[in-house]
PDB file of C-alpha atoms in Angstrom:
ATOM      1  CA  VAL Y   1       0.000   0.000   0.000  1.00 41.00           C
ATOM      2  CA  HIS Y   2       2.837   2.378   0.839  1.00 41.00           C
ATOM      3  CA  GLN Y   3       4.549   1.675  -2.498  1.00 42.00           C
ATOM      4  CA  ARG Y   4       1.335   2.275  -4.504  1.00 40.00           C
ATOM      5  CA  ARG Y   5       0.760   5.542  -2.702  1.00 39.00           C
ATOM      6  CA  GLU Y   6       4.258   6.750  -3.612  1.00 39.00           C
ATOM      7  CA  GLU Y   7       3.657   5.874  -7.262  1.00 37.00           C
ATOM      8  CA  ARG Y   8       0.447   7.896  -7.318  1.00 39.00           C
ATOM      9  CA  LEU Y   9       2.219  10.889  -5.838  1.00 36.00           C
ATOM     10  CA  ALA Y  10       5.339  10.794  -8.004  1.00 38.00           C
ATOM     11  CA  GLY Y  11       3.987   9.385 -11.250  1.00 39.00           C
ATOM     12  CA  ILE Y  12       3.911   5.981 -12.871  1.00 41.00           C
ATOM     13  CA  ALA Y  13       6.907   3.786 -12.041  1.00 43.00           C
ATOM     14  CA  GLY Y  14       8.518   1.905 -14.915  1.00 46.00           C
ATOM     15  CA  GLY Y  15       9.949  -1.604 -14.787  1.00 46.00           C
ATOM     16  CA  ASP Y  16      13.501  -0.268 -14.513  1.00 48.00           C
ATOM     17  CA  GLY Y  17      12.630   1.981 -11.563  1.00 49.00           C
ATOM     18  CA  SER Y  18      12.325   5.166 -13.667  1.00 46.00           C
ATOM     19  CA  LEU Y  19       9.347   7.455 -13.326  1.00 42.00           C
ATOM     20  CA  ARG Y  20       7.039   8.569 -16.115  1.00 46.00           C
ATOM     21  CA  PRO Y  21       4.708  11.584 -15.715  1.00 45.00           C
ATOM     22  CA  ALA Y  22       1.167  10.528 -14.925  1.00 45.00           C
ATOM     23  CA  MET Y  23      -1.373  11.039 -17.729  1.00 47.00           C
ATOM     24  CA  LYS Y  24      -3.792  13.938 -17.405  1.00 50.00           C
ATOM     25  CA  LYS Y  25      -7.330  13.062 -16.483  1.00 50.00           C
ATOM     26  CA  PRO Y  26      -9.592  13.386 -19.557  1.00 51.00           C
ATOM     27  CA  LYS Y  27     -12.434  15.855 -19.351  1.00 54.00           C
ATOM     28  CA  GLY Y  28     -15.733  16.610 -21.040  1.00 55.00           C
ATOM     29  CA  THR Y  29     -16.205  15.022 -24.431  1.00 57.00           C
ATOM     30  CA  GLU Y  30     -13.030  12.956 -24.025  1.00 63.00           C
ATOM     31  CA  VAL Y  31     -14.589  11.100 -21.092  1.00 62.00           C
ATOM     32  CA  LYS Y  32     -17.745  10.403 -23.123  1.00 60.00           C
ATOM     33  CA  LYS Y  33     -15.724   9.072 -26.049  1.00 64.00           C
ATOM     34  CA  LEU Y  34     -13.684   6.821 -23.753  1.00 65.00           C
ATOM     35  CA  GLN Y  35     -16.831   5.469 -22.104  1.00 63.00           C
ATOM     36  CA  ALA Y  36     -18.447   4.889 -25.489  1.00 61.00           C
ATOM     37  CA  ALA Y  37     -15.359   3.029 -26.731  1.00 65.00           C
ATOM     38  CA  ARG Y  38     -15.390   0.768 -23.669  1.00 68.00           C
ATOM     39  CA  THR Y  39     -19.134   0.039 -23.548  1.00 64.00           C
ATOM     40  CA  GLY Y  40     -19.944   0.279 -27.262  1.00 61.00           C
ATOM     41  CA  ALA Y  41     -22.700   2.844 -26.561  1.00 57.00           C
ATOM     42  CA  PRO Y  42     -22.920   5.891 -28.875  1.00 59.00           C
ATOM     43  CA  THR Y  43     -22.136   9.319 -27.455  1.00 61.00           C
ATOM     44  CA  GLU Y  44     -25.085  11.683 -27.077  1.00 69.00           C
ATOM     45  CA  GLU Y  45     -24.791  15.090 -28.728  1.00 75.00           C
ATOM     46  CA  ALA Y  46     -27.473  17.741 -29.240  1.00 81.00           C
ATOM     47  CA  TYR Y  47     -27.816  20.627 -31.670  1.00 83.00           C
ATOM     48  CA  LEU Y  48     -30.343  23.399 -32.059  1.00 85.00           C
ATOM     49  CA  LEU Y  49     -32.273  23.095 -35.347  1.00 88.00           C
ATOM     50  CA  ARG Y  50     -33.338  26.464 -36.767  1.00 87.00           C
ATOM     51  CA  VAL Y  51     -35.397  26.266 -39.971  1.00 89.00           C
ATOM     52  CA  GLN Y  52     -35.942  29.244 -42.260  1.00 85.00           C
ATOM     53  CA  ASN Y  53     -38.649  27.708 -44.479  1.00 86.00           C
ATOM     54  CA  THR Y  54     -41.982  28.204 -42.681  1.00 87.00           C
ATOM     55  CA  GLN Y  55     -43.670  25.259 -44.415  1.00 86.00           C
ATOM     56  CA  LEU Y  56     -40.880  22.892 -43.388  1.00 87.00           C
ATOM     57  CA  ALA Y  57     -40.829  24.288 -39.835  1.00 87.00           C
ATOM     58  CA  ASP Y  58     -44.602  23.839 -39.417  1.00 87.00           C
ATOM     59  CA  GLY Y  59     -44.387  20.283 -40.743  1.00 85.00           C
ATOM     60  CA  LEU Y  60     -41.585  19.329 -38.336  1.00 85.00           C
ATOM     61  CA  LYS Y  61     -43.415  20.874 -35.363  1.00 86.00           C
ATOM     62  CA  ARG Y  62     -46.613  19.037 -36.266  1.00 84.00           C
ATOM     63  CA  MET Y  63     -44.789  15.708 -36.527  1.00 83.00           C
ATOM     64  CA  LEU Y  64     -43.111  16.183 -33.139  1.00 80.00           C
ATOM     65  CA  ARG Y  65     -46.164  17.425 -31.236  1.00 82.00           C
ATOM     66  CA  ASN Y  66     -48.725  15.035 -32.711  1.00 79.00           C
ATOM     67  CA  GLN Y  67     -46.326  12.078 -33.012  1.00 74.00           C
ATOM     68  CA  GLU Y  68     -47.155  11.766 -36.704  1.00 71.00           C
ATOM     69  CA  GLU Y  69     -45.325   9.473 -39.067  1.00 73.00           C
ATOM     70  CA  THR Y  70     -42.211  10.988 -40.540  1.00 69.00           C
ATOM     71  CA  PRO Y  71     -41.453  11.030 -44.265  1.00 66.00           C
ATOM     72  CA  ALA Y  72     -39.426   8.225 -45.779  1.00 65.00           C
ATOM     73  CA  LYS Y  73     -36.200  10.128 -45.256  1.00 77.00           C
ATOM     74  CA  ILE Y  74     -35.065  12.786 -42.761  1.00 84.00           C
ATOM     75  CA  GLU Y  75     -31.314  13.154 -42.523  1.00 86.00           C
ATOM     76  CA  LEU Y  76     -28.467  15.631 -42.402  1.00 87.00           C
ATOM     77  CA  LYS Y  77     -25.649  15.027 -44.875  1.00 88.00           C
ATOM     78  CA  MET Y  78     -22.491  16.966 -44.085  1.00 88.00           C
ATOM     79  CA  LYS Y  79     -20.183  18.021 -46.920  1.00 87.00           C
ATOM     80  CA  SER Y  80     -17.662  19.448 -44.453  1.00 88.00           C
ATOM     81  CA  ASP Y  81     -17.444  20.316 -40.768  1.00 85.00           C
ATOM     82  CA  ARG Y  82     -19.651  23.385 -41.249  1.00 88.00           C
ATOM     83  CA  GLU Y  83     -21.733  22.909 -44.410  1.00 90.00           C
ATOM     84  CA  GLY Y  84     -24.199  20.212 -45.454  1.00 90.00           C
ATOM     85  CA  VAL Y  85     -27.649  19.341 -46.818  1.00 90.00           C
ATOM     86  CA  PHE Y  86     -30.829  18.710 -44.793  1.00 91.00           C
ATOM     87  CA  VAL Y  87     -33.091  16.176 -46.500  1.00 88.00           C
ATOM     88  CA  CYS Y  88     -36.786  15.875 -45.618  1.00 85.00           C
ATOM     89  CA  GLY Y  89     -38.681  13.486 -47.858  1.00 82.00           C
ATOM     90  CA  GLU Y  90     -38.041  14.469 -51.468  1.00 82.00           C
ATOM     91  CA  LYS Y  91     -36.889  18.002 -50.653  1.00 86.00           C
ATOM     92  CA  SER Y  92     -33.363  19.150 -49.883  1.00 87.00           C
ATOM     93  CA  PHE Y  93     -32.280  22.317 -48.078  1.00 90.00           C
ATOM     94  CA  GLN Y  94     -28.900  23.901 -47.480  1.00 90.00           C
ATOM     95  CA  ALA Y  95     -27.627  23.583 -43.880  1.00 91.00           C
ATOM     96  CA  SER Y  96     -24.834  25.292 -41.969  1.00 90.00           C
ATOM     97  CA  VAL Y  97     -23.422  24.559 -38.513  1.00 90.00           C
ATOM     98  CA  ARG Y  98     -22.451  27.577 -36.425  1.00 89.00           C
ATOM     99  CA  ASN Y  99     -21.398  28.089 -32.802  1.00 88.00           C
ATOM    100  CA  LEU Y 100     -23.853  29.717 -30.408  1.00 87.00           C
ATOM    101  CA  PRO Y 101     -22.694  32.790 -28.447  1.00 87.00           C
ATOM    102  CA  CYS Y 102     -23.226  30.856 -25.201  1.00 85.00           C
ATOM    103  CA  VAL Y 103     -23.827  27.304 -24.019  1.00 85.00           C
ATOM    104  CA  THR Y 104     -27.490  26.395 -23.436  1.00 85.00           C
ATOM    105  CA  GLU Y 105     -28.541  23.728 -20.941  1.00 87.00           C
ATOM    106  CA  VAL Y 106     -31.283  21.293 -22.023  1.00 87.00           C
ATOM    107  CA  PHE Y 107     -33.683  19.700 -19.540  1.00 89.00           C
ATOM    108  CA  LYS Y 108     -36.396  17.090 -19.910  1.00 88.00           C
ATOM    109  CA  THR Y 109     -39.346  16.147 -17.717  1.00 88.00           C
ATOM    110  CA  PHE Y 110     -41.645  13.152 -17.417  1.00 88.00           C
ATOM    111  CA  ASP Y 111     -44.213  14.621 -15.005  1.00 89.00           C
ATOM    112  CA  ASP Y 112     -44.132  18.400 -15.755  1.00 85.00           C
ATOM    113  CA  GLU Y 113     -42.722  18.973 -12.249  1.00 88.00           C
ATOM    114  CA  ASN Y 114     -39.219  17.535 -11.987  1.00 91.00           C
ATOM    115  CA  LEU Y 115     -36.541  18.586 -14.472  1.00 92.00           C
ATOM    116  CA  VAL Y 116     -33.556  16.437 -15.409  1.00 91.00           C
ATOM    117  CA  LYS Y 117     -30.601  17.959 -17.242  1.00 89.00           C
ATOM    118  CA  THR Y 118     -29.654  16.016 -20.350  1.00 86.00           C
ATOM    119  CA  VAL Y 119     -27.009  17.818 -22.422  1.00 86.00           C
ATOM    120  CA  ASP Y 120     -25.435  21.192 -23.211  1.00 87.00           C
ATOM    121  CA  ILE Y 121     -26.020  22.748 -26.630  1.00 87.00           C
ATOM    122  CA  GLY Y 122     -23.264  24.886 -28.086  1.00 87.00           C
ATOM    123  CA  GLN Y 123     -24.031  24.764 -31.817  1.00 88.00           C
ATOM    124  CA  VAL Y 124     -26.976  25.507 -34.110  1.00 88.00           C
ATOM    125  CA  VAL Y 125     -27.860  23.889 -37.443  1.00 90.00           C
ATOM    126  CA  LEU Y 126     -29.243  26.599 -39.750  1.00 89.00           C
ATOM    127  CA  VAL Y 127     -31.505  25.121 -42.435  1.00 91.00           C
ATOM    128  CA  ARG Y 128     -32.247  27.573 -45.249  1.00 89.00           C
ATOM    129  CA  ASP Y 129     -33.558  27.703 -48.788  1.00 85.00           C
ATOM    130  CA  SER Y 130     -31.162  27.187 -51.684  1.00 78.00           C
ATOM    131  CA  ASP Y 131     -31.436  30.828 -52.793  1.00 81.00           C
ATOM    132  CA  SER Y 132     -30.529  32.209 -49.340  1.00 82.00           C
ATOM    133  CA  ASP Y 133     -27.093  33.558 -48.505  1.00 84.00           C
ATOM    134  CA  THR Y 134     -24.681  31.461 -46.479  1.00 84.00           C
ATOM    135  CA  PRO Y 135     -24.412  32.779 -42.896  1.00 83.00           C
ATOM    136  CA  PRO Y 136     -21.038  34.246 -41.852  1.00 83.00           C
ATOM    137  CA  GLN Y 137     -18.407  31.810 -40.662  1.00 85.00           C
ATOM    138  CA  GLY Y 138     -17.589  31.398 -36.982  1.00 80.00           C
ATOM    139  CA  GLU Y 139     -19.984  32.262 -34.212  1.00 84.00           C
ATOM    140  CA  PHE Y 140     -23.687  32.830 -34.826  1.00 83.00           C
ATOM    141  CA  ARG Y 141     -24.760  36.394 -34.081  1.00 83.00           C
ATOM    142  CA  ASP Y 142     -27.942  35.684 -32.068  1.00 83.00           C
ATOM    143  CA  GLY Y 143     -28.841  33.278 -29.284  1.00 80.00           C
ATOM    144  CA  LEU Y 144     -32.099  31.414 -28.712  1.00 80.00           C
ATOM    145  CA  THR Y 145     -34.316  34.198 -27.357  1.00 80.00           C
ATOM    146  CA  PRO Y 146     -34.865  37.886 -28.187  1.00 81.00           C
ATOM    147  CA  VAL Y 147     -32.869  38.773 -25.073  1.00 82.00           C
ATOM    148  CA  MET Y 148     -29.812  37.094 -26.630  1.00 83.00           C
ATOM    149  CA  ARG Y 149     -29.991  39.022 -29.900  1.00 85.00           C
ATOM    150  CA  ASP Y 150     -26.482  40.154 -30.842  1.00 86.00           C
ATOM    151  CA  ALA Y 151     -25.463  38.993 -27.363  1.00 83.00           C
ATOM    152  CA  ARG Y 152     -21.690  39.189 -27.616  1.00 84.00           C
ATOM    153  CA  ALA Y 153     -21.613  42.701 -29.097  1.00 85.00           C
ATOM    154  CA  ARG Y 154     -24.015  44.030 -26.460  1.00 84.00           C
ATOM    155  CA  HIS Y 155     -22.295  42.282 -23.568  1.00 83.00           C
ATOM    156  CA  PHE Y 156     -18.817  43.527 -24.484  1.00 84.00           C
ATOM    157  CA  ARG Y 157     -19.960  46.951 -25.663  1.00 84.00           C
ATOM    158  CA  LYS Y 158     -17.893  50.006 -24.841  1.00 85.00           C
ATOM    159  CA  LEU Y 159     -19.133  51.651 -21.663  1.00 81.00           C
ATOM    160  CA  PRO Y 160     -20.098  55.345 -21.860  1.00 82.00           C
ATOM    161  CA  ASP Y 161     -17.541  57.853 -20.641  1.00 87.00           C
ATOM    162  CA  MET Y 162     -19.174  59.228 -17.478  1.00 86.00           C
ATOM    163  CA  ASP Y 163     -17.899  61.531 -14.780  1.00 90.00           C
ATOM    164  CA  PRO Y 164     -17.237  59.388 -11.666  1.00 89.00           C
ATOM    165  CA  ALA Y 165     -18.560  62.177  -9.408  1.00 91.00           C
ATOM    166  CA  LEU Y 166     -21.858  62.243 -11.334  1.00 91.00           C
ATOM    167  CA  VAL Y 167     -22.205  58.474 -11.109  1.00 90.00           C
ATOM    168  CA  GLU Y 168     -21.589  58.546  -7.361  1.00 91.00           C
ATOM    169  CA  ARG Y 169     -24.162  61.323  -6.843  1.00 88.00           C
ATOM    170  CA  VAL Y 170     -26.846  59.491  -8.840  1.00 88.00           C
ATOM    171  CA  GLU Y 171     -26.095  56.266  -6.979  1.00 89.00           C
ATOM    172  CA  THR Y 172     -26.517  58.037  -3.632  1.00 85.00           C
ATOM    173  CA  GLU Y 173     -29.834  59.545  -4.709  1.00 82.00           C
ATOM    174  CA  LEU Y 174     -31.141  56.160  -5.854  1.00 85.00           C
ATOM    175  CA  ILE Y 175     -30.201  54.592  -2.518  1.00 83.00           C
ATOM    176  CA  GLU Y 176     -32.070  57.359  -0.693  1.00 79.00           C
ATOM    177  CA  ILE Y 177     -35.144  56.822  -2.878  1.00 77.00           C
ATOM    178  CA  VAL Y 178     -35.082  53.070  -2.250  1.00 77.00           C
ATOM    179  CA  ASN Y 179     -34.874  53.768   1.492  1.00 77.00           C
ATOM    180  CA  GLN Y 180     -38.029  55.936   1.186  1.00 70.00           C
ATOM    181  CA  GLY Y 181     -36.070  59.126   1.207  1.00 70.00           C
ATOM    182  CA  ALA Y 182     -35.680  61.940  -1.294  1.00 71.00           C
ATOM    183  CA  PRO Y 183     -32.651  63.582  -2.881  1.00 69.00           C
ATOM    184  CA  LYS Y 184     -31.407  66.843  -1.449  1.00 71.00           C
ATOM    185  CA  GLY Y 185     -33.793  69.696  -2.288  1.00 75.00           C
ATOM    186  CA  TRP Y 186     -36.700  67.387  -3.147  1.00 77.00           C
ATOM    187  CA  THR Y 187     -39.850  66.463  -1.212  1.00 77.00           C
ATOM    188  CA  TYR Y 188     -42.074  63.508  -1.992  1.00 75.00           C
ATOM    189  CA  GLU Y 189     -45.727  63.221  -1.009  1.00 78.00           C
ATOM    190  CA  ASP Y 190     -47.454  59.889  -0.621  1.00 80.00           C
ATOM    191  CA  VAL Y 191     -51.139  60.634  -1.116  1.00 84.00           C
ATOM    192  CA  GLU Y 192     -53.855  58.016  -0.629  1.00 89.00           C
ATOM    193  CA  GLU Y 193     -57.243  58.815  -2.151  1.00 88.00           C
ATOM    194  CA  GLU Y 194     -60.594  57.117  -2.519  1.00 87.00           C
ATOM    195  CA  PHE Y 195     -63.383  57.789  -5.021  1.00 87.00           C
ATOM    196  CA  VAL Y 196     -66.584  59.126  -3.512  1.00 85.00           C
ATOM    197  CA  GLU Y 197     -69.786  58.816  -5.516  1.00 84.00           C
ATOM    198  CA  GLY Y 198     -71.914  61.920  -5.778  1.00 79.00           C
ATOM    199  CA  GLU Y 199     -75.351  62.181  -4.223  1.00 79.00           C
ATOM    200  CA  ASP Y 200     -78.479  61.777  -6.361  1.00 77.00           C
ATOM    201  CA  GLY Y 201     -76.433  60.579  -9.328  1.00 72.00           C
ATOM    202  CA  SER Y 202     -74.165  63.610  -9.458  1.00 79.00           C
ATOM    203  CA  GLU Y 203     -70.569  63.323 -10.578  1.00 82.00           C
ATOM    204  CA  GLY Y 204     -68.230  61.762  -8.012  1.00 84.00           C
ATOM    205  CA  HIS Y 205     -64.807  62.968  -6.922  1.00 85.00           C
ATOM    206  CA  TRP Y 206     -61.568  61.799  -5.353  1.00 88.00           C
ATOM    207  CA  LYS Y 207     -61.176  62.386  -1.599  1.00 87.00           C
ATOM    208  CA  VAL Y 208     -57.802  62.519   0.143  1.00 85.00           C
ATOM    209  CA  VAL Y 209     -57.635  59.869   2.899  1.00 85.00           C
ATOM    210  CA  SER Y 210     -54.051  60.332   4.067  1.00 80.00           C
ATOM    211  CA  ARG Y 211     -50.988  62.335   3.081  1.00 74.00           C
ATOM    212  CA  GLN Y 212     -47.387  61.715   4.065  1.00 71.00           C
ATOM    213  CA  GLN Y 213     -44.301  63.728   3.229  1.00 64.00           C
ATOM    214  CA  PHE Y 214     -40.752  62.384   3.147  1.00 57.00           C
TER     215      PHE Y 214
END
């Protein structure tokens, strides 16, 4: 036991007593590939499918939601690492693989209450018509939701050149407002009113119930 512990600390001992550096522990996709090679199980990968053709998109959604029978052929044929052809039945569409600006976690549920994380998605497959322009190489400009539109450019945008003294003064005033105070030279009134109906069907009016200054 003592000898094995020394080997783990120093490295891997050779037959002649020499030491070899221990191999680095594989991470991420390397672990999945090693497990798949040992067990024979395929590795699980996920991509986001974004379809430009509305007719094709509606047909795919209908098949998935209603569990309808798929056409005779649905496949993605890759010509290279980034470009390929998406085949659905007798129709073919141009497809491009691009990186997403951020990694998206995917969850699944069996009872609409408990969520189980399945995979991380980092790439999108863009299916477009043959007459459409090829998207720019590299990273895709937008994420999955409107909030992630042009995410990288907005996140790393140049900050406005502001006077530090002005920023500090505005920050102090906001803290005072949050603490139910008012900036210097200002007075706030908290007025509570209720609507009083007029007598004999006459027009009603608002009546002050309480007033508080701070």
